[in-house]
Amino acid sequence: MINTQLDFVSIGEVLIQLNPLSPGPLRYPKLFETHVAGSEANMLIGLRKLGYTAGIISRVGNDEFGQMIISFLRGEGIDTSKIFVDPEAPTGVYFIQRHYPIPGQSTVFYYRHGSAASRMSPDDVDEDYIKKFRALIITGITPALSDSCYYAVKKAYEVATREGLDTIFDTNVRVKLWKDLNKAREKLALFLKSKIVLTNSEDLAVLFTGVSLEEAMYRVIDLGVELLVIKLGEEGSLAITKNYEIFKVQAFKVPVVEDVIGAGDAFNAAFLASVYKGISIEDALRYGNAAGALVITTRGDVESQPTWDTLELLIKKAKKEQSLIR
Ligand code: KDG
């Protein structure tokens, strides 16, 4: 690796996604596609496509899926030197059930309990490695995998804070992984003090029970967050700054041809790429919405993530068609 400062580092589980070629209940499809996925890796790949350098701390099993993940990430230009191949546990996988029971929505089924990545611990977090980067991206998924994963993320966060990296947190509350939501609230509280927080209304309702979306939003800002982004799906996205300035941008209207999984990560990547490039928050939201919209038109979380040229093209086309972008 080169010796200059690198951009984004993350820690999390990279999984094999098994996505059926046909929608509907999972007991019927005979053919499945494999994709490399996982929220943290998805974001890093999105950022790579937009010109940033990126590295991930993770573990995979000593199996073919683990090799597939490492090769894929390398192919996308992610630094994989901190992915430990664990001989004692398998690579995690998950299945997606598309358009059923609710058309347009997907359900995930995880087979990741006891996976190699769930065995990460603070020992996987190399302080000198983190110090090479400008920003740390974490999500609420990794702390849900195991206690040792929680402590690994906590260490990464503390090193980043101490060393002056920007901290970026996507709440990504996975109810299926936490089971006990009190635990989620307790463990994720620390990361809600990150410099940039990305979330959605469902996660805020879990993290701040019994308060309105607006109230929850202000509570996050009052924790010292500089920029809070709320992804509103079909309603677009909203950002609020530490000075209580609010920006809201309409969504790109696209049909959910395949599945919505991964749209939030693509949004994050394009939004962050824009903000770090000095683009205005309002336009950054637009780029984020466009990237999220692209991802739901194909299977897989990252294959449709855009380059700058693609983003420009989309925005231009939407403006020309007098779309809902204002
Ligand atoms: O954001 C997309 C992710 O949800 C998906 O790729 C799998 O990371 C994943 C998870 O834990 O749900």
PDB file of N, CA, C and O in Angstrom, residues 15-21 31-37 64-65 68-69 72 92-96 299-303:
ATOM      1  N   LEU A  15     -20.501 -10.878   3.234  1.00  0.00           N
ATOM      2  CA  LEU A  15     -21.249 -12.129   3.110  1.00  0.00           C
ATOM      3  C   LEU A  15     -21.436 -12.519   1.658  1.00  0.00           C
ATOM      4  O   LEU A  15     -21.315 -11.685   0.761  1.00  0.00           O
ATOM      5  N   ILE A  16     -21.800 -13.778   1.461  1.00  0.00           N
ATOM      6  CA  ILE A  16     -22.269 -14.190   0.141  1.00  0.00           C
ATOM      7  C   ILE A  16     -23.793 -14.091   0.169  1.00  0.00           C
ATOM      8  O   ILE A  16     -24.454 -14.626   1.061  1.00  0.00           O
ATOM      9  N   GLN A  17     -24.300 -13.346  -0.791  1.00  0.00           N
ATOM     10  CA  GLN A  17     -25.754 -13.202  -0.928  1.00  0.00           C
ATOM     11  C   GLN A  17     -26.238 -14.215  -1.970  1.00  0.00           C
ATOM     12  O   GLN A  17     -25.697 -14.278  -3.067  1.00  0.00           O
ATOM     13  N   LEU A  18     -27.247 -14.987  -1.615  1.00  0.00           N
ATOM     14  CA  LEU A  18     -27.859 -15.908  -2.582  1.00  0.00           C
ATOM     15  C   LEU A  18     -29.208 -15.335  -2.971  1.00  0.00           C
ATOM     16  O   LEU A  18     -30.116 -15.217  -2.141  1.00  0.00           O
ATOM     17  N   ASN A  19     -29.302 -14.944  -4.210  1.00  0.00           N
ATOM     18  CA  ASN A  19     -30.467 -14.204  -4.680  1.00  0.00           C
ATOM     19  C   ASN A  19     -31.155 -15.045  -5.768  1.00  0.00           C
ATOM     20  O   ASN A  19     -30.550 -15.346  -6.789  1.00  0.00           O
ATOM     21  N   PRO A  20     -32.408 -15.470  -5.532  1.00  0.00           N
ATOM     22  CA  PRO A  20     -33.065 -16.354  -6.504  1.00  0.00           C
ATOM     23  C   PRO A  20     -33.333 -15.633  -7.822  1.00  0.00           C
ATOM     24  O   PRO A  20     -33.587 -14.431  -7.831  1.00  0.00           O
ATOM     25  N   LEU A  21     -33.295 -16.364  -8.895  1.00  0.00           N
ATOM     26  CA  LEU A  21     -33.553 -15.733 -10.190  1.00  0.00           C
ATOM     27  C   LEU A  21     -35.026 -15.364 -10.332  1.00  0.00           C
ATOM     28  O   LEU A  21     -35.378 -14.482 -11.096  1.00  0.00           O
ATOM     29  N   LEU A  31     -32.941 -21.815  -9.000  1.00  0.00           N
ATOM     30  CA  LEU A  31     -31.692 -21.174  -9.427  1.00  0.00           C
ATOM     31  C   LEU A  31     -31.410 -19.910  -8.606  1.00  0.00           C
ATOM     32  O   LEU A  31     -32.287 -19.058  -8.456  1.00  0.00           O
ATOM     33  N   PHE A  32     -30.228 -19.848  -8.085  1.00  0.00           N
ATOM     34  CA  PHE A  32     -29.812 -18.694  -7.278  1.00  0.00           C
ATOM     35  C   PHE A  32     -28.522 -18.116  -7.855  1.00  0.00           C
ATOM     36  O   PHE A  32     -27.649 -18.868  -8.294  1.00  0.00           O
ATOM     37  N   GLU A  33     -28.413 -16.791  -7.793  1.00  0.00           N
ATOM     38  CA  GLU A  33     -27.161 -16.128  -8.173  1.00  0.00           C
ATOM     39  C   GLU A  33     -26.383 -15.847  -6.902  1.00  0.00           C
ATOM     40  O   GLU A  33     -26.989 -15.542  -5.870  1.00  0.00           O
ATOM     41  N   THR A  34     -25.069 -15.885  -6.965  1.00  0.00           N
ATOM     42  CA  THR A  34     -24.289 -15.436  -5.807  1.00  0.00           C
ATOM     43  C   THR A  34     -23.812 -14.007  -6.043  1.00  0.00           C
ATOM     44  O   THR A  34     -23.489 -13.637  -7.176  1.00  0.00           O
ATOM     45  N   HIS A  35     -23.816 -13.236  -4.972  1.00  0.00           N
ATOM     46  CA  HIS A  35     -23.267 -11.871  -5.012  1.00  0.00           C
ATOM     47  C   HIS A  35     -22.447 -11.663  -3.746  1.00  0.00           C
ATOM     48  O   HIS A  35     -22.756 -12.262  -2.714  1.00  0.00           O
ATOM     49  N   VAL A  36     -21.461 -10.792  -3.817  1.00  0.00           N
ATOM     50  CA  VAL A  36     -20.727 -10.407  -2.611  1.00  0.00           C
ATOM     51  C   VAL A  36     -21.432  -9.182  -2.039  1.00  0.00           C
ATOM     52  O   VAL A  36     -21.724  -8.230  -2.769  1.00  0.00           O
ATOM     53  N   ALA A  37     -21.752  -9.230  -0.743  1.00  0.00           N
ATOM     54  CA  ALA A  37     -22.500  -8.128  -0.132  1.00  0.00           C
ATOM     55  C   ALA A  37     -22.110  -7.955   1.334  1.00  0.00           C
ATOM     56  O   ALA A  37     -21.196  -8.609   1.826  1.00  0.00           O
ATOM     57  N   GLU A  64     -14.288 -21.616  -0.059  1.00  0.00           N
ATOM     58  CA  GLU A  64     -14.390 -21.008  -1.398  1.00  0.00           C
ATOM     59  C   GLU A  64     -15.109 -19.663  -1.352  1.00  0.00           C
ATOM     60  O   GLU A  64     -14.755 -18.728  -2.076  1.00  0.00           O
ATOM     61  N   PHE A  65     -16.146 -19.549  -0.503  1.00  0.00           N
ATOM     62  CA  PHE A  65     -16.862 -18.267  -0.414  1.00  0.00           C
ATOM     63  C   PHE A  65     -15.942 -17.173   0.138  1.00  0.00           C
ATOM     64  O   PHE A  65     -16.010 -16.015  -0.276  1.00  0.00           O
ATOM     65  N   MET A  68     -13.826 -16.138  -2.635  1.00  0.00           N
ATOM     66  CA  MET A  68     -14.626 -15.349  -3.593  1.00  0.00           C
ATOM     67  C   MET A  68     -14.738 -13.897  -3.115  1.00  0.00           C
ATOM     68  O   MET A  68     -14.586 -12.950  -3.901  1.00  0.00           O
ATOM     69  N   ILE A  69     -14.958 -13.744  -1.820  1.00  0.00           N
ATOM     70  CA  ILE A  69     -15.074 -12.388  -1.253  1.00  0.00           C
ATOM     71  C   ILE A  69     -13.764 -11.617  -1.421  1.00  0.00           C
ATOM     72  O   ILE A  69     -13.746 -10.472  -1.891  1.00  0.00           O
ATOM     73  N   PHE A  72     -13.177 -10.736  -5.066  1.00  0.00           N
ATOM     74  CA  PHE A  72     -14.121  -9.713  -5.533  1.00  0.00           C
ATOM     75  C   PHE A  72     -13.724  -8.337  -5.000  1.00  0.00           C
ATOM     76  O   PHE A  72     -13.675  -7.350  -5.752  1.00  0.00           O
ATOM     77  N   GLY A  92     -20.018 -16.296   6.246  1.00  0.00           N
ATOM     78  CA  GLY A  92     -21.471 -16.156   6.400  1.00  0.00           C
ATOM     79  C   GLY A  92     -22.185 -16.012   5.054  1.00  0.00           C
ATOM     80  O   GLY A  92     -21.616 -15.470   4.102  1.00  0.00           O
ATOM     81  N   VAL A  93     -23.407 -16.525   5.001  1.00  0.00           N
ATOM     82  CA  VAL A  93     -24.211 -16.357   3.784  1.00  0.00           C
ATOM     83  C   VAL A  93     -25.610 -15.877   4.171  1.00  0.00           C
ATOM     84  O   VAL A  93     -26.026 -16.018   5.311  1.00  0.00           O
ATOM     85  N   TYR A  94     -26.301 -15.307   3.223  1.00  0.00           N
ATOM     86  CA  TYR A  94     -27.722 -15.005   3.452  1.00  0.00           C
ATOM     87  C   TYR A  94     -28.485 -15.099   2.143  1.00  0.00           C
ATOM     88  O   TYR A  94     -27.917 -14.991   1.061  1.00  0.00           O
ATOM     89  N   PHE A  95     -29.776 -15.359   2.291  1.00  0.00           N
ATOM     90  CA  PHE A  95     -30.667 -15.502   1.134  1.00  0.00           C
ATOM     91  C   PHE A  95     -31.626 -14.313   1.108  1.00  0.00           C
ATOM     92  O   PHE A  95     -32.000 -13.780   2.153  1.00  0.00           O
ATOM     93  N   ILE A  96     -32.035 -13.972  -0.081  1.00  0.00           N
ATOM     94  CA  ILE A  96     -33.039 -12.911  -0.234  1.00  0.00           C
ATOM     95  C   ILE A  96     -34.297 -13.515  -0.845  1.00  0.00           C
ATOM     96  O   ILE A  96     -34.227 -14.305  -1.790  1.00  0.00           O
ATOM     97  N   ARG A 299     -30.294  -7.102  -9.455  1.00  0.00           N
ATOM     98  CA  ARG A 299     -29.986  -7.953  -8.302  1.00  0.00           C
ATOM     99  C   ARG A 299     -28.548  -7.689  -7.875  1.00  0.00           C
ATOM    100  O   ARG A 299     -27.716  -7.285  -8.679  1.00  0.00           O
ATOM    101  N   GLY A 300     -28.262  -7.936  -6.590  1.00  0.00           N
ATOM    102  CA  GLY A 300     -26.914  -7.659  -6.080  1.00  0.00           C
ATOM    103  C   GLY A 300     -26.884  -6.241  -5.535  1.00  0.00           C
ATOM    104  O   GLY A 300     -27.601  -5.359  -6.008  1.00  0.00           O
ATOM    105  N   ASP A 301     -26.031  -6.036  -4.515  1.00  0.00           N
ATOM    106  CA  ASP A 301     -26.009  -4.735  -3.830  1.00  0.00           C
ATOM    107  C   ASP A 301     -25.092  -3.725  -4.498  1.00  0.00           C
ATOM    108  O   ASP A 301     -25.239  -2.524  -4.283  1.00  0.00           O
ATOM    109  N   VAL A 302     -24.100  -4.195  -5.242  1.00  0.00           N
ATOM    110  CA  VAL A 302     -23.055  -3.253  -5.662  1.00  0.00           C
ATOM    111  C   VAL A 302     -22.864  -3.132  -7.173  1.00  0.00           C
ATOM    112  O   VAL A 302     -22.249  -2.175  -7.645  1.00  0.00           O
ATOM    113  N   GLU A 303     -23.386  -4.096  -7.910  1.00  0.00           N
ATOM    114  CA  GLU A 303     -23.088  -4.144  -9.339  1.00  0.00           C
ATOM    115  C   GLU A 303     -23.522  -2.868 -10.066  1.00  0.00           C
ATOM    116  O   GLU A 303     -22.877  -2.441 -11.018  1.00  0.00           O
TER     117      GLU A 303
END
